[in-house]
XYZ file of C-alpha atoms in Angstrom:
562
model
C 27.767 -13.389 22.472
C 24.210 -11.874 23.873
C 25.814 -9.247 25.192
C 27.264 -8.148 21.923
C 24.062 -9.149 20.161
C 21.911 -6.915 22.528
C 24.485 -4.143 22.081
C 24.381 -4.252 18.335
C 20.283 -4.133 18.737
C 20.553 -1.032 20.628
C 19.067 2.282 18.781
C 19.423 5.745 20.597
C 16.927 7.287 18.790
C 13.846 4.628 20.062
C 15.550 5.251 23.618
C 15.804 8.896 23.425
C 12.121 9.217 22.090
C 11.010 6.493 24.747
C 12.266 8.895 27.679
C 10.790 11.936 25.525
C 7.449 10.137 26.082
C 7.335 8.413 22.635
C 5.947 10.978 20.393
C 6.053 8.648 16.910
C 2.550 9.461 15.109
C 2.637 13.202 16.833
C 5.948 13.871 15.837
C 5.295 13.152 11.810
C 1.633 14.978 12.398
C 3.245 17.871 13.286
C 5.743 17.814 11.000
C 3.590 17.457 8.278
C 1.435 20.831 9.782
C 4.608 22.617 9.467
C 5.206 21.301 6.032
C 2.138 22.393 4.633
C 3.057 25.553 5.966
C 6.338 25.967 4.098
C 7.848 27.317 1.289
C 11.093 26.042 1.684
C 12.822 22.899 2.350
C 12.512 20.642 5.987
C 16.349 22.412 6.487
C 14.626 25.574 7.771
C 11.748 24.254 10.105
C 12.339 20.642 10.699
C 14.880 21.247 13.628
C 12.226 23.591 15.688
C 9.660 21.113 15.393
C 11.947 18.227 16.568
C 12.798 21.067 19.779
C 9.174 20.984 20.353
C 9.351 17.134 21.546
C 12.581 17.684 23.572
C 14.407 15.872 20.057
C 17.353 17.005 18.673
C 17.678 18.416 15.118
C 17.898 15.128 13.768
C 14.798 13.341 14.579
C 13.105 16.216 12.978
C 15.374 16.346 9.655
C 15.641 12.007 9.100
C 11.834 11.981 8.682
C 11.733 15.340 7.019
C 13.942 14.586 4.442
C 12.625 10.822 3.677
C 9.102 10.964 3.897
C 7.632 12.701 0.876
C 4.771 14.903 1.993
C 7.493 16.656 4.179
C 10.259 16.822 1.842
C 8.531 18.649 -1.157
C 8.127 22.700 -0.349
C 4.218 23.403 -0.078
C 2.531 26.560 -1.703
C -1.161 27.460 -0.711
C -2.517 25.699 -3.494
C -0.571 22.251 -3.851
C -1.502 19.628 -6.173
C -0.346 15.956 -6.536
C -0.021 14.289 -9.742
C -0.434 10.669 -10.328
C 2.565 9.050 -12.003
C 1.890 5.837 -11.084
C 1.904 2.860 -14.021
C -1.987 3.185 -14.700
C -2.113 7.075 -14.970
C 1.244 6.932 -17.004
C -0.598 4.384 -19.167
C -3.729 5.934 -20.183
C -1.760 8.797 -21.514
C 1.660 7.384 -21.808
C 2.724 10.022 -19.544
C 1.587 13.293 -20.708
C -0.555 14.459 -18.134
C 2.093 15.397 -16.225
C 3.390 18.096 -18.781
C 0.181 19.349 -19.240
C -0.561 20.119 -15.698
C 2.979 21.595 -15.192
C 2.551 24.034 -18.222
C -1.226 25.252 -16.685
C 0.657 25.703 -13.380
C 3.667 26.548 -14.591
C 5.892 24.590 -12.121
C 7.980 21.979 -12.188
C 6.851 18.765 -10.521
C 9.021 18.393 -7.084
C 11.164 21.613 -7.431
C 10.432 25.055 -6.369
C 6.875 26.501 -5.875
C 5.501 29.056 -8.542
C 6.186 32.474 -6.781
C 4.180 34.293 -8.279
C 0.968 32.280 -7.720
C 1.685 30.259 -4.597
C 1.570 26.730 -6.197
C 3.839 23.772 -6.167
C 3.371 20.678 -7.504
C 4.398 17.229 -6.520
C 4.463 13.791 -7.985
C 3.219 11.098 -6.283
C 3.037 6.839 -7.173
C -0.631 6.487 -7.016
C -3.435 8.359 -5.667
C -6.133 5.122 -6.228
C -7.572 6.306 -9.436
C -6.324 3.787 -11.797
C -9.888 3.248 -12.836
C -10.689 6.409 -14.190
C -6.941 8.189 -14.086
C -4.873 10.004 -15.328
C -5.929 11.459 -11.346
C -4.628 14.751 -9.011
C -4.911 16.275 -5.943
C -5.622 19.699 -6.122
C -5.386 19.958 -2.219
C -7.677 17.279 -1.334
C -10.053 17.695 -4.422
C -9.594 14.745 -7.045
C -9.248 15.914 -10.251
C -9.635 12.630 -12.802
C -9.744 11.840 -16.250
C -8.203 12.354 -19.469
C -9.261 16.170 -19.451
C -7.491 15.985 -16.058
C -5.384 19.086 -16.979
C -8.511 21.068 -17.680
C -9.554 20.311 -14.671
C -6.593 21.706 -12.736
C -7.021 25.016 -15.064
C -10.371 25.543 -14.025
C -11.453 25.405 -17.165
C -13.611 21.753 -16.672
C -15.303 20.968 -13.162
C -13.231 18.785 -11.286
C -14.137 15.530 -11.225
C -13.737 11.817 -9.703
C -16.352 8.734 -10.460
C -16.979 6.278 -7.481
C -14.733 2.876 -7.589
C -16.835 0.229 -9.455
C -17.209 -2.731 -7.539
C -18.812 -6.369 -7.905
C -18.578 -9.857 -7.419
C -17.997 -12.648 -9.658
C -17.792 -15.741 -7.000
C -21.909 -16.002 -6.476
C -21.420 -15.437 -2.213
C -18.263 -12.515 -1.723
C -16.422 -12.213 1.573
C -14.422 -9.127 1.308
C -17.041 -6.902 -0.395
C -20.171 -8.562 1.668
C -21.121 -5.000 2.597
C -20.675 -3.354 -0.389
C -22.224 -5.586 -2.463
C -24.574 -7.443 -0.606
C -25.016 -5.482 2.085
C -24.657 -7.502 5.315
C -23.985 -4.759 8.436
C -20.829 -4.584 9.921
C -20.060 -5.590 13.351
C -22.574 -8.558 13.987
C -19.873 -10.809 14.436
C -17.721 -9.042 16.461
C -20.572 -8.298 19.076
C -21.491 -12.214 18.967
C -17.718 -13.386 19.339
C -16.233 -10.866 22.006
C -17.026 -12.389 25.785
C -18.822 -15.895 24.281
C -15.770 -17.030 22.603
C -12.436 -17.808 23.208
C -9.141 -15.819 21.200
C -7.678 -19.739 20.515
C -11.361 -20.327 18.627
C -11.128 -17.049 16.444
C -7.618 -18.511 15.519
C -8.554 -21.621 15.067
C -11.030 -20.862 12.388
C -8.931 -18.159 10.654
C -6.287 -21.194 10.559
C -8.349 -23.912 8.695
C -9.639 -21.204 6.569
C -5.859 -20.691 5.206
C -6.146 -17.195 4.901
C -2.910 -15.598 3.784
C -1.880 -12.162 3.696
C -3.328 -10.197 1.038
C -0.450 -7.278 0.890
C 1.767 -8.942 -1.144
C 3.473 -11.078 1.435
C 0.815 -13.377 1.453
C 2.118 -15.384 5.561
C -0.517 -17.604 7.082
C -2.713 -14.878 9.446
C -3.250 -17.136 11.741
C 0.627 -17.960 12.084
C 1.467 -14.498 12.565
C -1.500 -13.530 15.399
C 0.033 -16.915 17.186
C 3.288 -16.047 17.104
C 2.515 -12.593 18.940
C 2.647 -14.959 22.018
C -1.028 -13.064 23.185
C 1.170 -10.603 25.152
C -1.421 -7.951 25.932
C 1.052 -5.920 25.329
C 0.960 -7.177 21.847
C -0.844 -3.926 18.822
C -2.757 -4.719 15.440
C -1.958 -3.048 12.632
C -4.268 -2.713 10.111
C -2.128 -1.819 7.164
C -3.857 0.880 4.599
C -0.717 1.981 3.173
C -2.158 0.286 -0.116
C 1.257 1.272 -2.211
C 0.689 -0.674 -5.263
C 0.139 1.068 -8.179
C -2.539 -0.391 -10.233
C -4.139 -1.704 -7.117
C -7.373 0.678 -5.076
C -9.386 -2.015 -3.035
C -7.878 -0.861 0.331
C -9.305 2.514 -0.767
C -12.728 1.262 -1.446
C -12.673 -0.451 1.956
C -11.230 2.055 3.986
C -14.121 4.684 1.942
C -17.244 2.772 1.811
C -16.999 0.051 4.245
C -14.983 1.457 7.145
C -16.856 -0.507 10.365
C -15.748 -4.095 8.540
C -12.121 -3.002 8.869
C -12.067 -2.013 12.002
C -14.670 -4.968 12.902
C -11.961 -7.748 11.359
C -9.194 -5.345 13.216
C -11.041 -6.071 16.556
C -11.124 -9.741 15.959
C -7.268 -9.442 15.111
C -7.048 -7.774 18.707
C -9.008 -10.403 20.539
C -7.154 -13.118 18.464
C -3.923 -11.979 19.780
C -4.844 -10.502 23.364
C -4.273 -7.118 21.917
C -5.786 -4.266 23.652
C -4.566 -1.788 21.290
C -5.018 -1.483 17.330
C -3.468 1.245 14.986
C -5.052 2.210 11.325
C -2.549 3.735 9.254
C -3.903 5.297 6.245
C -1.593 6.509 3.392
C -2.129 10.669 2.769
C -2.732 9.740 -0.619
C -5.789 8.395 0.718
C -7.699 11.767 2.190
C -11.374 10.413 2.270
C -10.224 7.259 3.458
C -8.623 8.746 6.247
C -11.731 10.990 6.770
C -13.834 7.621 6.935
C -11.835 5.835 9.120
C -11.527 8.080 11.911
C -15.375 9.010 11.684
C -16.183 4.567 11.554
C -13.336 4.946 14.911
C -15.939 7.324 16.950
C -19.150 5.645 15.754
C -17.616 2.449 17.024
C -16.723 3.409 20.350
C -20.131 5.409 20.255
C -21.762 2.135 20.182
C -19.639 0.223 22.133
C -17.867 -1.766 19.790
C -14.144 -0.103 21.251
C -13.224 1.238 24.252
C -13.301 -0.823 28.115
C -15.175 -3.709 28.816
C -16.639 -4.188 25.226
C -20.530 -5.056 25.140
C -20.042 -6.416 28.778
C -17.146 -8.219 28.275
C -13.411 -8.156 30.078
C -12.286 -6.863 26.770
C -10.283 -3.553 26.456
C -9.942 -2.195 23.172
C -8.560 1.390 21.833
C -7.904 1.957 18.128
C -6.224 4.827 16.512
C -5.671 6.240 12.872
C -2.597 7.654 11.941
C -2.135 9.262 7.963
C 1.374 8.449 6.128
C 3.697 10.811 4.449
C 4.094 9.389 1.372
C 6.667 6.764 1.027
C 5.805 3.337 -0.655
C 8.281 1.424 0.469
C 7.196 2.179 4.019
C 4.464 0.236 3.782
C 6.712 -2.724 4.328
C 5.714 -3.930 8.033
C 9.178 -2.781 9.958
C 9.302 0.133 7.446
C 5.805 1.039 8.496
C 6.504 0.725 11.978
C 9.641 2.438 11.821
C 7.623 5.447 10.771
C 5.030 4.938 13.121
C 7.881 5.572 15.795
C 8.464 8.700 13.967
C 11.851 7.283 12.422
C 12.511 7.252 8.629
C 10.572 4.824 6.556
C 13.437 2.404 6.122
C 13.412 -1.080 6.599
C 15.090 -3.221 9.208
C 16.901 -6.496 9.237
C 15.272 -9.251 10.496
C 15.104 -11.253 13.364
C 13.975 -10.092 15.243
C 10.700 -9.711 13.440
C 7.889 -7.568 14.601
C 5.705 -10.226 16.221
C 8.610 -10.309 19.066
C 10.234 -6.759 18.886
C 8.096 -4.114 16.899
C 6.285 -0.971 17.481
C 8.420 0.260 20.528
C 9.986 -3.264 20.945
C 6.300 -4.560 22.129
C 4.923 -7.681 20.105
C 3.012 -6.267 17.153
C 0.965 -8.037 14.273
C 0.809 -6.179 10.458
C -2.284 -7.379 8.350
C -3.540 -5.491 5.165
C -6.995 -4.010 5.560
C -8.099 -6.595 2.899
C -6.620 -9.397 5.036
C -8.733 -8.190 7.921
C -11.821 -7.231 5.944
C -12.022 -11.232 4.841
C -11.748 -11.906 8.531
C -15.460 -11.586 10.590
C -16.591 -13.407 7.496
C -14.697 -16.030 8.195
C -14.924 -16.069 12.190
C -19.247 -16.356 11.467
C -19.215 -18.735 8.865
C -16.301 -20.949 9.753
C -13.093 -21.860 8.551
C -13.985 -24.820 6.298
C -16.769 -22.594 4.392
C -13.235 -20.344 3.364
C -11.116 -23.174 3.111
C -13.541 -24.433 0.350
C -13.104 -21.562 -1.873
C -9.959 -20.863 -4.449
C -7.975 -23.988 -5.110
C -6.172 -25.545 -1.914
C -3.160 -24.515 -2.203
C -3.855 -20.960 -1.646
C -7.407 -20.490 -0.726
C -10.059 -17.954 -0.564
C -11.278 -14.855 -2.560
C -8.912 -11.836 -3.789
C -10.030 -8.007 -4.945
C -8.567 -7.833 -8.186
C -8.420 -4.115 -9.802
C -8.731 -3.712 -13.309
C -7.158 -0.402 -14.821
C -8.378 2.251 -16.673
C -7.715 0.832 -20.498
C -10.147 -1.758 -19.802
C -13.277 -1.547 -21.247
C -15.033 -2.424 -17.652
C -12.698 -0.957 -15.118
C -13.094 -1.652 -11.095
C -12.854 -3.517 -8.052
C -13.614 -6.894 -8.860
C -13.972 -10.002 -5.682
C -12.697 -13.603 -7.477
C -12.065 -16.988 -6.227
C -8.521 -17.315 -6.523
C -7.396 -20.031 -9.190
C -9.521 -17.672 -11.471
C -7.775 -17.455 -15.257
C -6.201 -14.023 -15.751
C -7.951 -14.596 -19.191
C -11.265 -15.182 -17.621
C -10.749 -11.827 -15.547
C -9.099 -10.120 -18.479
C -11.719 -10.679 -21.394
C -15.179 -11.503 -19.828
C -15.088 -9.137 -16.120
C -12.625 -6.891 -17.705
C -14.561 -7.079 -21.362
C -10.863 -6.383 -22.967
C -9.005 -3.216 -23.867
C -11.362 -0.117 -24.284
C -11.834 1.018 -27.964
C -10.398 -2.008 -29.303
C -6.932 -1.642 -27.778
C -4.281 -4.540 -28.525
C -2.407 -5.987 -25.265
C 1.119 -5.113 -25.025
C 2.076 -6.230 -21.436
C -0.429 -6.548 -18.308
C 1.114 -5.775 -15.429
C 0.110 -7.621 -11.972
C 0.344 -6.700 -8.512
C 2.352 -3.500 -9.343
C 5.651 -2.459 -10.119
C 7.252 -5.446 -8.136
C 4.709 -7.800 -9.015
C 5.662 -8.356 -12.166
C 4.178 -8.052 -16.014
C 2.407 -10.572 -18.310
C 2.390 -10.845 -22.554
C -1.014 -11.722 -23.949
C 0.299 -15.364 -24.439
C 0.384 -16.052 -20.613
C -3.244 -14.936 -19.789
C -4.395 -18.121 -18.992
C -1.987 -18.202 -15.906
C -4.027 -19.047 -12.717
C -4.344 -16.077 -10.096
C -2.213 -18.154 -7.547
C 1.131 -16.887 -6.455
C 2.324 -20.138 -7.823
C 0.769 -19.843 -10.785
C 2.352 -16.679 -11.691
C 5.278 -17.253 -10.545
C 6.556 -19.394 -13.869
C 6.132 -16.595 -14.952
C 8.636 -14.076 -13.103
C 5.679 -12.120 -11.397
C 3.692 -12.364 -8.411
C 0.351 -11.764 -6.842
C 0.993 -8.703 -4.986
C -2.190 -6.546 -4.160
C -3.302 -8.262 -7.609
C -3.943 -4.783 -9.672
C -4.171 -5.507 -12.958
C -3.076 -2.561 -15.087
C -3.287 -3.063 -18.918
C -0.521 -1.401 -21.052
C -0.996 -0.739 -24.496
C 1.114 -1.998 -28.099
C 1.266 1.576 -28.950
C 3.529 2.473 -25.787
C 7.315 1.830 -26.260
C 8.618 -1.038 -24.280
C 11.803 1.109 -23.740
C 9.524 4.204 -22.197
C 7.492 1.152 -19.831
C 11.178 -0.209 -18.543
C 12.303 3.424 -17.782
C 8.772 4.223 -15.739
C 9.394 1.061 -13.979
C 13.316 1.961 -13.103
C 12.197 5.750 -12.417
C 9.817 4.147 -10.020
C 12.618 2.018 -8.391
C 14.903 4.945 -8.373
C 12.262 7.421 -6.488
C 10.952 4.965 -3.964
C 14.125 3.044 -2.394
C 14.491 3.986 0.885
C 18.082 3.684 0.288
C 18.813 1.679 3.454
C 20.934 -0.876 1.571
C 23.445 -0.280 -1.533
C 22.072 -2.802 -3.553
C 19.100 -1.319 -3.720
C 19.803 2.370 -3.409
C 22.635 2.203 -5.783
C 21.054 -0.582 -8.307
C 17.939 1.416 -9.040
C 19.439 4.552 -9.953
C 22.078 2.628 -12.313
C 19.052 0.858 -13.550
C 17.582 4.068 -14.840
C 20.470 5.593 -16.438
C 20.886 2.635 -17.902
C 17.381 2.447 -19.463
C 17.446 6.287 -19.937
C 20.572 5.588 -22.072
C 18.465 3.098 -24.228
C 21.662 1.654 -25.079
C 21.554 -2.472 -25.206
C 23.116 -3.502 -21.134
C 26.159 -6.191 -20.759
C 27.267 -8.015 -18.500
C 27.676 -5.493 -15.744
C 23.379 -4.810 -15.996
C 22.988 -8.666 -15.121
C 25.447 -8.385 -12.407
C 24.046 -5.422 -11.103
C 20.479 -6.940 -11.061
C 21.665 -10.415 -9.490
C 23.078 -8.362 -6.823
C 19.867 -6.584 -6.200
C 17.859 -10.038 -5.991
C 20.192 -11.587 -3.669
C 21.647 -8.579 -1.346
C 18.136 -5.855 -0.914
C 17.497 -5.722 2.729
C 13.628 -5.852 1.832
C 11.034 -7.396 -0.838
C 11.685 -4.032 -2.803
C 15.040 -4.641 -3.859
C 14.467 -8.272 -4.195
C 11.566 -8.438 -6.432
C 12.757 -5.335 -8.960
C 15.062 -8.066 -11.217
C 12.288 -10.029 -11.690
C 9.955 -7.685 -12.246
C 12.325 -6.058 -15.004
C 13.168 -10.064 -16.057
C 9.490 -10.501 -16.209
C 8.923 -7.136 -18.441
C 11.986 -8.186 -20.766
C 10.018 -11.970 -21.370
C 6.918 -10.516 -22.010
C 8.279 -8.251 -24.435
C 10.257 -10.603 -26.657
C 11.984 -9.442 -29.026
C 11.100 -5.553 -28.707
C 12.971 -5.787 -25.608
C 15.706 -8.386 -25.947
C 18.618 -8.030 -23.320
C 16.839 -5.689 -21.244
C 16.436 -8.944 -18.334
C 20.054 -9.025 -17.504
C-alpha cells in the first residue's frame, strides 16, 4: 500500500524541474517579461521560454495559459480595470464601458491595433476605498471620473489608504499609527531567546490566521517539525475583493512584515523566507524588495544575524494574477512555476510543500500582529477580542461609506458599531441593501444582521464568514439579480478548474443567473455538490456565499439559495 501511495504522489513535472535546477519564481518572471512583450497569445512564445530552462513546451504553456498576467495579449500601453465587488459597486459596473469606449477595446480580447492598447480585467487592484480604480501600466487611475482619467482628459489620480485605530493600543498598525520602529524585537529576540519561547507566546496569544483560514499560528510553525529545511511564506496575495490592509502593510510598513516573517523563521528553524506579492500590487512589490535590502543592509537578514548562529535569506517574488492561487498549495504550486491549482491534501504543506521541503503559509497581517506579540507577551494578546477568537483584525470599509479605510478593531466588535460610528454610514445618505464581508466567499449581510459580532462564529449564523474582513457596502438601488450575477461571473473567472464541481458549477451558476429565470431543483443540486465535492475553500464556500446573498435579500431574491 506505500508503494502505491508514493507512486500515486509522484509528479514529473516537480522532478523534471528539480533536475532542471528548479527554476519556479524565474520561470513565471520570465514568462511574464515575454508576456508584456506580446501581442499575441502564450501559444506563440510560451514554448521558447519553457526551452530556455531545458522545459518542454508544456511547462511554459500550463502557467501561460492559467495565470492571468500571461494569458491576456499585452499592447505598449496596457491598462487593468478593477471589476472587483467594490469598484462594480460604486458605479454598478459602468466604469468598465466607459474605459473600453475611450480605448476602444474590449476588456480581455484583442489589443487595439491601431493604437497599441489592450485592456484587461482584473478582481481587485486595492482601491476599494476610493475605486472605481485602473492600472494604466503601473499608474493608478481612481475615482468616479476614473474614465477621464484613462483619456487624459483628468490627471490621474490615487488618494493614500486611510488608516486608524479604534482599540486605544493597535498591534497590526503600531507603525503606522503610532509609530513604534520596526525591528526592535527581532534584534532583542534572535540569539537571547529560544524558537520554543517565540512559539510559546504566539500560542497563549491564540493568534489565528488572518487570510481567511483563520488555523492556530502557532500550530502550524510546530507542525513544520523545525526542519531547517523548513521556508516561511509570507502570503501578500491579498485576493479578497473589498479587502486592502495587506496593501497598506506591504506599502507603508514593509520592515514589520518582514520583521514578524523573521520571527516566523526563527520560530520554525527556517533559514529561508519567501514574500510573494500579487502584480496587482506594484508599489507593494516595489516596497518590499527595497525593506528586503535595507534589512540585510543593517543586518537584520543574511548569516549570523546581529551575532547570532542565525541564517536568514528572504526573497520577493510578484504573482500573475490568479485569486484562487493564493490558496497555500495553490500558491506554492505557482511558486514552483506550476499552474495555480490546488492540491489534495495530506499531505499538507507543513510536511511536503514548496519542493516537497516543510513549508509554513501565514498572511502578511498574521505576521505583522506577530513581533507585537513576541515583546509584549502572549497574555497581553490573549486579553484582547473575546476568548474564543482573540486579538485585533484590519477591517476595510468600502468606498460607499461615508468614512472609507483601513480600520484596526478588537474582534467581538458589532458590525453595527463598525458600520455606523467608524464607517459613519452610507455616503450621501445611501440606504443598505446587502454588506458584503470578507469578499466574494465570505459571504453578505442585510441591514437586520448588523449587530452580528466580528467573530467567525458570530457570522457564521449567518451563512458568511470572516475572511480578510473587507467590508464592502452595496447599495438598494443596485439589482439583487445584477449583485448574484457579479458574484457567479466572479466564480466563473477565478476557478482554477482543478475539480468539476467547481469548474463546471460556477459557469452553470452564471448562465443560470444570466438567464434571470427562477432555478429548480437541479440549481440546489448543483450548489450542494459544489459545497461538498470543491477540492479547495473556493468551491466550498461559493453556496453559501450565494445562500447567504439569497437570505439577505428576502424576498427580492427568493429561490436564488438553492
Amino acid at each position: 500500500m506505500k508503494k502505491l501511495v508514493e507512486q500515486h504522489a509522484f509528479d514529473a513535472f516537480r522532478a523534471l524541474a528539480g533536475r532542471r535546477g528548479r527554476p519556479g519564481a524565474r520561470l513565471i518572471e520570465a514568462l511574464a517579461e515575454a508576456a508584456s512583450e506580446q501581442a499575441e497569445g502564450p501559444e506563440g512564445w510560451a514554448p521558447e521560454v519553457a526551452r530556455r530552462f531545458g522545459l518542454p513546451a508544456a511547462a511554459g504553456l500550463g502557467p501561460a495559459t492559467f495565470f492571468a498576467d500571461l494569458a491576456v495579449p499585452h499592447g505598449q500601453r496596457h491598462v487593468r480595470v478593477c471589476g472587483a465587488t467594490a469598484c462594480f459597486a460604486a458605479q454598478g459596473g459602468r466604469h468598465l464601458p466607459a474605459i473600453q469606449d475611450v480605448l476602444g477595446v474590449t476588456a480581455d480580447g484583442d489589443l487595439n491595433g491601431e493604437s497599441d492598447v489592450s485592456l484587461q480585467s482584473v478582481r481587485c487592484l486595492g482601491y476599494c476605498y476610493a475605486g472605481p480604480a485602473c492600472l494604466d501600466g503601473e499608474i493608478p487611475c481612481v475615482g468616479p471620473d476614473v474614465a477621464a482619467q484613462v483619456a487624459g482628459r483628468v490627471r490621474p489620480s490615487a488618494p493614500p489608504i486611510p488608516a486608524a485605530d479604534a482599540t486605544g493600543q493597535p498591534v497590526v498598525l503600531a507603525g503606522i499609527v503610532a509609530g513604534e520602529a520596526p525591528w526592535r524585537t527581532w534584534t532583542e529576540t534572535v540569539g537571547r531567546h529560544s524558537p520554543e519561547q517565540v512559539r510559546s507566546e504566539v500560542a497563549v496569544s491564540g493568534l489565528r490566521g488572518r487570510g481567511g483560514a483563520g488555523f492556530p499560528v502557532a500550530a502550524k510553525w510546530a507542525a513544520a517539525g523545525g526542519s531547517p529545511e523548513t521556508v516561511v511564506i509570507a502570503n501578500g496575495d491579498e485576493g479578497d475583493p473589498g479587502s486592502y490592509a495587506d496593501r497598506l502593510l506591504m506599502e507603508v510598513d514593509p520592515a514589520r512584515v518582514l520583521e514578524g516573517l523573521a520571527l516566523a523563521c526563527f520560530a520554525c528553524g527556517a533559514r529561508r523566507g519567501l514574500v510573494l506579492v500579487r502584480s496587482e500590487y506594484p508599489r507593494a512589490l516595489a516596497a518590499m524588495r527595497a525593506a528586503v535590502e535595507q534589512a540585510r543592509s543593517q543586518g537584520h537578514l543574511g548569516r549570523r544575524v546581529h551575532g547570532s548562529g542565525v541564517d536568514l535569506e528572504v526573497e520577493v517574488v510578484a504573482g500573475a494574477g490568479s485569486y484562487v492561487a493564493g490558496e497555500e498549495t495553490a500558491l506554492i504550486a505557482g511558486l514552483e512555476g506550476g499552474r495555480g491549482c490546488a492540491r489534495a491534501r495530506p499531505p499538507y504543506p507543513t510536511s511536503r510543500g514548496l519542493w516537497d521541503a516543510p513549508t509554513v503559509v501565514n498572511n502578511v497581517e498574521t505576521l505583522a500582529a506577530v513581533p507585537w506579540i513576541v515583546r509584549r507577551g502572549g497574555d497581553a494578546y490573549a486579553r484582547r477580542g473575546v476568548p474564543s477568537e482573540t486579538g485585533t483584525k484590519l477591517v476595510c470599509l468600502s468606498e460607499r461609506f461615508a468614512r472609507p479605510g483601513c480600520y484596526e478593531v478588537d474582534l467581538g466588535t458589532p458590525i453595527r458599531r463598525i458600520v455606523t460610528e467608524l464607517g459613519g454610514g452610507l455616503r450621501e445618505g445611501g440606504e443598505l441593501g446587502v454588506l458584503q464581508v470578507g469578499g466574494p466567499l465570505g459571504g453578505f449581510l442585510s441591514e437586520a444582521d448588523l449587530d452580528a459580532p466580528l467573530t467567525e462564529a458570530g457570522l457564521s449564523g449567518y451563512g458568511a464568514a470572516l475572511g480578510h474582513a473587507g467590508l464592502v457596502a452595496v447599495e438598494r438601488r443596485l439589482e439583487p439579480l445584477d449583485v448574484l450575477r457579479h458574484v457567479w461571473a466572479f466564480a466563473a473567472a477565478e476557478s482554477c478548474g482543478a475539480c468539476s464541481p467547481c469548474r463546471v458549477g460556477s459557469r452553470r451558476g452564471l448562465e443560470q443567473a444570466g438567464a434571470g429565470v427562477a432555478p429548480g431543483a437541479a440549481y440546489a443540486r448543483m450548489l450542494n455538490v459544489m459545497g461538498e465535492a470543491s477540492l479547495c475553500a473556493f468551491g466550498r464556500r461559493l453556496p453559501a456565499a450565494v445562500r447567504s446573498l439569497a437570505r439577505a435579500y428576502g424576498d427580492r431574491l427568493r429561490g436564488w439559495g438553492g
